[in-house]
Amino acid sequence: MSELPKYYLYKMRIIEMIADLPPGSLIPTERALALDFGTSRTTIRKAIGELVAEGRLTRTQGSGTYTGGPKITHVRQLTSFTEDAQAIGYTPSSEILEIEQLRVDGSHAVEAGHMGLAAGDPFVRVRRVRLGNGEPLGLETACIPGELPGFGEHLRERGSLYATLREDFGIRITEVEDGVETYLAGPEEARLLKVEMGSPLLRIDRTGYDDGGRVVEWTVGRFCGDRFRFVARTRAA
């Protein structure tokens, strides 16, 4: 008798079933799979849940379960989401939720701390849903210190935050520091990213610096954990 958990055996059978299917193919429902395999829906649900977490399958609320696409690899070395998506053939775009020109007050302690700002200092805050081939992949909140007149118009025109900073404001990010941790989707992420509550996300906190070591960007990104992997590359001194 196999020592492997029962759900794992069915997980392997599902992997075999979807091996030759193109990304985005609808698979049978949990009920149909349970009937076909002669097991319980609970067992199938656990098997599918693990495949979703691994990115082999994706769930769409009210629609069904589909075969997953290739993971977008984030090589986090001075590249933006736009550049990362284009590198693997995705068409990147964004749904802008909010662009605000703000001044630091008591409600901005976290932002001020990360960017080294004092009370009254100006900064821009941008909230966007990041899309790849029209599919929501991540939710980003970016903060940029300083007065940036017309920033919203420039960002909408260019699409890329880094290109906007570089081409329209002469701000070049030459060094970044990333913090990475796992994160579970809450109500906002579930609604905007069209995932289930509690789905695994990858949270990346990025601080960007210019040549003078000044903080010119602080961004918090929450990306669908089944669509991204984090890659770091270093060079020995």
Tab-separated table of C-alpha atoms in Angstrom:
chain	number	residue	atom	x	y	z
A	1	MET	CA	0.000	0.000	0.000
A	2	SER	CA	1.319	3.421	-0.957
A	3	GLU	CA	2.742	5.582	1.807
A	4	LEU	CA	1.900	8.736	-0.154
A	5	PRO	CA	-1.089	10.777	1.062
A	6	LYS	CA	-4.257	9.978	-0.836
A	7	TYR	CA	-4.747	13.549	-2.098
A	8	TYR	CA	-1.172	13.529	-3.465
A	9	LEU	CA	-1.892	10.536	-5.680
A	10	TYR	CA	-4.805	12.403	-7.230
A	11	LYS	CA	-2.685	15.504	-7.525
A	12	MET	CA	-0.291	13.501	-9.701
A	13	ARG	CA	-3.195	12.237	-11.797
A	14	ILE	CA	-4.409	15.790	-12.354
A	15	ILE	CA	-0.893	16.849	-13.376
A	16	GLU	CA	-0.895	14.054	-15.961
A	17	MET	CA	-4.341	15.131	-17.129
A	18	ILE	CA	-3.312	18.751	-17.749
A	19	ALA	CA	0.214	18.055	-19.044
A	20	ASP	CA	-0.646	18.672	-22.711
A	21	LEU	CA	-3.263	21.380	-22.203
A	22	PRO	CA	-2.414	24.959	-23.217
A	23	PRO	CA	-2.434	27.713	-20.541
A	24	GLY	CA	-5.908	28.942	-19.706
A	25	SER	CA	-7.698	25.658	-20.413
A	26	LEU	CA	-10.755	25.021	-18.254
A	27	ILE	CA	-10.526	21.760	-16.298
A	28	PRO	CA	-13.465	19.712	-14.944
A	29	THR	CA	-15.114	20.759	-11.694
A	30	GLU	CA	-14.136	19.261	-8.349
A	31	ARG	CA	-17.363	17.248	-8.380
A	32	ALA	CA	-16.712	15.868	-11.861
A	33	LEU	CA	-13.134	14.942	-10.986
A	34	ALA	CA	-14.229	13.255	-7.767
A	35	LEU	CA	-16.730	11.159	-9.720
A	36	ASP	CA	-14.215	10.309	-12.447
A	37	PHE	CA	-11.505	9.343	-9.957
A	38	GLY	CA	-13.855	7.612	-7.514
A	39	THR	CA	-12.856	9.705	-4.509
A	40	SER	CA	-14.247	12.522	-2.369
A	41	ARG	CA	-14.506	16.193	-3.304
A	42	THR	CA	-12.503	17.006	-0.169
A	43	THR	CA	-9.572	14.998	-1.490
A	44	ILE	CA	-9.799	16.612	-4.934
A	45	ARG	CA	-10.128	20.063	-3.383
A	46	LYS	CA	-6.892	19.575	-1.451
A	47	ALA	CA	-5.081	18.324	-4.537
A	48	ILE	CA	-6.289	21.281	-6.607
A	49	GLY	CA	-5.480	23.713	-3.817
A	50	GLU	CA	-1.866	22.578	-3.825
A	51	LEU	CA	-1.668	22.857	-7.610
A	52	VAL	CA	-3.059	26.385	-7.423
A	53	ALA	CA	-0.458	27.328	-4.826
A	54	GLU	CA	2.249	25.958	-7.139
A	55	GLY	CA	0.915	27.898	-10.120
A	56	ARG	CA	-0.016	24.849	-12.197
A	57	LEU	CA	-3.686	25.822	-11.922
A	58	THR	CA	-5.515	29.094	-11.343
A	59	ARG	CA	-8.946	29.706	-9.885
A	60	THR	CA	-11.291	32.424	-11.128
A	61	GLN	CA	-14.201	33.255	-8.841
A	62	GLY	CA	-17.511	32.318	-10.406
A	63	SER	CA	-15.853	30.884	-13.497
A	64	GLY	CA	-13.803	27.792	-12.730
A	65	THR	CA	-10.307	26.353	-12.538
A	66	TYR	CA	-7.852	26.747	-15.401
A	67	THR	CA	-4.401	25.562	-16.328
A	68	GLY	CA	-1.764	28.100	-15.334
A	69	GLY	CA	0.557	30.078	-17.558
A	70	PRO	CA	4.292	30.654	-17.269
A	71	LYS	CA	5.509	32.388	-14.151
A	72	ILE	CA	6.774	35.922	-14.566
A	73	THR	CA	10.320	35.921	-13.274
A	74	HIS	CA	11.291	38.993	-11.321
A	75	VAL	CA	14.999	39.562	-11.660
A	76	ARG	CA	15.013	42.340	-9.094
A	77	GLN	CA	17.975	44.334	-10.300
A	78	LEU	CA	16.880	47.779	-11.394
A	79	THR	CA	14.081	46.385	-13.514
A	80	SER	CA	10.450	47.408	-13.371
A	81	PHE	CA	7.319	45.282	-13.641
A	82	THR	CA	6.922	46.581	-17.199
A	83	GLU	CA	10.407	45.392	-18.180
A	84	ASP	CA	10.000	42.045	-16.405
A	85	ALA	CA	6.682	41.331	-18.126
A	86	GLN	CA	7.958	42.341	-21.574
A	87	ALA	CA	11.014	40.114	-21.142
A	88	ILE	CA	8.843	36.971	-21.260
A	89	GLY	CA	6.470	38.196	-23.945
A	90	TYR	CA	3.647	39.541	-21.784
A	91	THR	CA	1.906	42.783	-22.656
A	92	PRO	CA	2.070	44.852	-19.447
A	93	SER	CA	-0.549	47.407	-18.492
A	94	SER	CA	-1.981	48.979	-15.365
A	95	GLU	CA	-5.293	49.969	-13.886
A	96	ILE	CA	-4.600	53.153	-11.954
A	97	LEU	CA	-6.632	53.228	-8.765
A	98	GLU	CA	-5.293	56.459	-7.293
A	99	ILE	CA	-2.626	59.114	-7.847
A	100	GLU	CA	-2.200	61.640	-5.030
A	101	GLN	CA	0.169	64.542	-4.410
A	102	LEU	CA	0.497	64.596	-0.622
A	103	ARG	CA	2.412	66.248	2.184
A	104	VAL	CA	3.630	64.308	5.180
A	105	ASP	CA	1.384	64.544	8.217
A	106	GLY	CA	0.640	62.323	11.186
A	107	SER	CA	-1.085	59.710	9.029
A	108	HIS	CA	2.000	59.159	6.868
A	109	ALA	CA	4.469	57.956	9.491
A	110	VAL	CA	5.241	54.723	7.635
A	111	GLU	CA	5.871	56.451	4.306
A	112	ALA	CA	7.938	59.194	5.933
A	113	GLY	CA	10.044	56.648	7.791
A	114	HIS	CA	10.892	54.694	4.652
A	115	MET	CA	11.698	57.770	2.571
A	116	GLY	CA	13.369	59.867	5.285
A	117	LEU	CA	10.837	62.679	5.029
A	118	ALA	CA	9.859	65.277	7.624
A	119	ALA	CA	6.451	66.795	8.404
A	120	GLY	CA	5.244	68.884	5.482
A	121	ASP	CA	7.545	67.297	2.899
A	122	PRO	CA	5.803	66.505	-0.411
A	123	PHE	CA	5.507	63.090	-2.026
A	124	VAL	CA	3.423	61.328	-4.650
A	125	ARG	CA	1.524	58.107	-3.926
A	126	VAL	CA	0.320	55.843	-6.732
A	127	ARG	CA	-1.873	52.762	-6.367
A	128	ARG	CA	-2.160	50.462	-9.365
A	129	VAL	CA	-3.307	46.987	-10.333
A	130	ARG	CA	-0.573	45.537	-12.546
A	131	LEU	CA	-1.796	43.481	-15.489
A	132	GLY	CA	-0.146	40.998	-17.832
A	133	ASN	CA	-2.040	40.253	-21.050
A	134	GLY	CA	-5.032	41.893	-19.399
A	135	GLU	CA	-4.923	39.589	-16.365
A	136	PRO	CA	-4.474	41.086	-12.861
A	137	LEU	CA	-1.147	39.919	-11.474
A	138	GLY	CA	-0.320	42.315	-8.685
A	139	LEU	CA	-1.291	45.325	-6.611
A	140	GLU	CA	1.328	48.039	-6.149
A	141	THR	CA	1.514	51.161	-4.004
A	142	ALA	CA	4.453	53.384	-4.958
A	143	CYS	CA	5.611	56.484	-3.101
A	144	ILE	CA	8.035	58.992	-4.629
A	145	PRO	CA	9.363	61.937	-2.610
A	146	GLY	CA	9.210	65.476	-3.965
A	147	GLU	CA	6.994	67.756	-6.004
A	148	LEU	CA	6.330	66.078	-9.350
A	149	PRO	CA	4.075	68.351	-11.464
A	150	GLY	CA	2.034	66.478	-14.053
A	151	PHE	CA	3.190	63.117	-12.757
A	152	GLY	CA	-0.180	61.434	-13.317
A	153	GLU	CA	-0.369	62.467	-16.963
A	154	HIS	CA	3.190	61.328	-17.651
A	155	LEU	CA	2.630	57.978	-15.945
A	156	ARG	CA	-0.577	57.326	-17.879
A	157	GLU	CA	1.237	58.099	-21.116
A	158	ARG	CA	4.320	55.956	-20.476
A	159	GLY	CA	2.847	53.181	-18.336
A	160	SER	CA	6.175	52.483	-16.611
A	161	LEU	CA	7.000	54.179	-13.311
A	162	TYR	CA	10.747	53.909	-13.890
A	163	ALA	CA	10.516	55.306	-17.429
A	164	THR	CA	8.394	58.203	-16.164
A	165	LEU	CA	10.859	59.064	-13.415
A	166	ARG	CA	13.814	58.783	-15.777
A	167	GLU	CA	12.472	60.461	-18.905
A	168	ASP	CA	10.174	63.120	-17.453
A	169	PHE	CA	11.812	64.013	-14.143
A	170	GLY	CA	15.464	63.065	-14.591
A	171	ILE	CA	15.316	60.631	-11.650
A	172	ARG	CA	17.412	57.529	-12.250
A	173	ILE	CA	17.295	54.612	-9.834
A	174	THR	CA	20.760	53.068	-9.594
A	175	GLU	CA	20.420	50.834	-6.540
A	176	VAL	CA	17.535	48.951	-4.962
A	177	GLU	CA	16.896	47.021	-1.787
A	178	ASP	CA	14.091	44.463	-1.766
A	179	GLY	CA	12.405	42.762	1.158
A	180	VAL	CA	10.393	39.652	0.297
A	181	GLU	CA	7.848	37.784	2.366
A	182	THR	CA	4.793	35.616	1.911
A	183	TYR	CA	1.406	37.231	2.327
A	184	LEU	CA	-2.186	35.988	2.272
A	185	ALA	CA	-4.802	37.809	0.230
A	186	GLY	CA	-7.238	39.888	2.249
A	187	PRO	CA	-10.565	41.302	1.046
A	188	GLU	CA	-8.991	44.075	-1.061
A	189	GLU	CA	-6.465	41.818	-2.764
A	190	ALA	CA	-9.110	39.152	-3.392
A	191	ARG	CA	-11.402	41.690	-5.055
A	192	LEU	CA	-8.791	43.479	-7.160
A	193	LEU	CA	-6.698	40.468	-8.135
A	194	LYS	CA	-9.718	38.171	-8.591
A	195	VAL	CA	-8.367	35.501	-6.278
A	196	GLU	CA	-9.822	33.749	-3.265
A	197	MET	CA	-9.398	35.104	0.262
A	198	GLY	CA	-6.284	33.597	1.773
A	199	SER	CA	-4.616	32.909	-1.571
A	200	PRO	CA	-0.801	33.025	-1.379
A	201	LEU	CA	0.762	36.297	-2.462
A	202	LEU	CA	4.344	37.445	-2.720
A	203	ARG	CA	4.919	40.790	-0.997
A	204	ILE	CA	7.944	42.758	-2.181
A	205	ASP	CA	8.937	45.979	-0.426
A	206	ARG	CA	11.366	47.911	-2.602
A	207	THR	CA	13.435	50.966	-1.722
A	208	GLY	CA	15.135	52.636	-4.686
A	209	TYR	CA	18.138	54.961	-4.461
A	210	ASP	CA	19.806	57.394	-6.846
A	211	ASP	CA	23.548	57.871	-7.394
A	212	GLY	CA	23.796	60.034	-4.287
A	213	GLY	CA	22.210	57.414	-2.045
A	214	ARG	CA	18.982	59.385	-1.726
A	215	VAL	CA	15.719	57.419	-1.488
A	216	VAL	CA	13.701	58.167	-4.636
A	217	GLU	CA	11.142	55.338	-4.473
A	218	TRP	CA	9.415	53.139	-1.926
A	219	THR	CA	7.042	50.567	-3.380
A	220	VAL	CA	5.000	47.798	-1.798
A	221	GLY	CA	3.894	45.145	-4.276
A	222	ARG	CA	1.612	42.207	-3.596
A	223	PHE	CA	1.785	39.735	-6.454
A	224	CYS	CA	-0.123	36.531	-7.128
A	225	GLY	CA	2.047	33.857	-5.573
A	226	ASP	CA	1.167	31.315	-8.233
A	227	ARG	CA	2.442	33.547	-11.037
A	228	PHE	CA	5.740	34.899	-9.740
A	229	ARG	CA	9.041	33.662	-8.485
A	230	PHE	CA	11.795	35.818	-7.027
A	231	VAL	CA	15.259	35.578	-8.564
A	232	ALA	CA	18.309	37.331	-7.155
A	233	ARG	CA	21.685	37.506	-8.830
A	234	THR	CA	24.846	38.734	-7.177
A	235	ARG	CA	28.421	39.200	-8.326
A	236	ALA	CA	31.378	38.496	-6.078
A	237	ALA	CA	33.580	41.490	-5.328
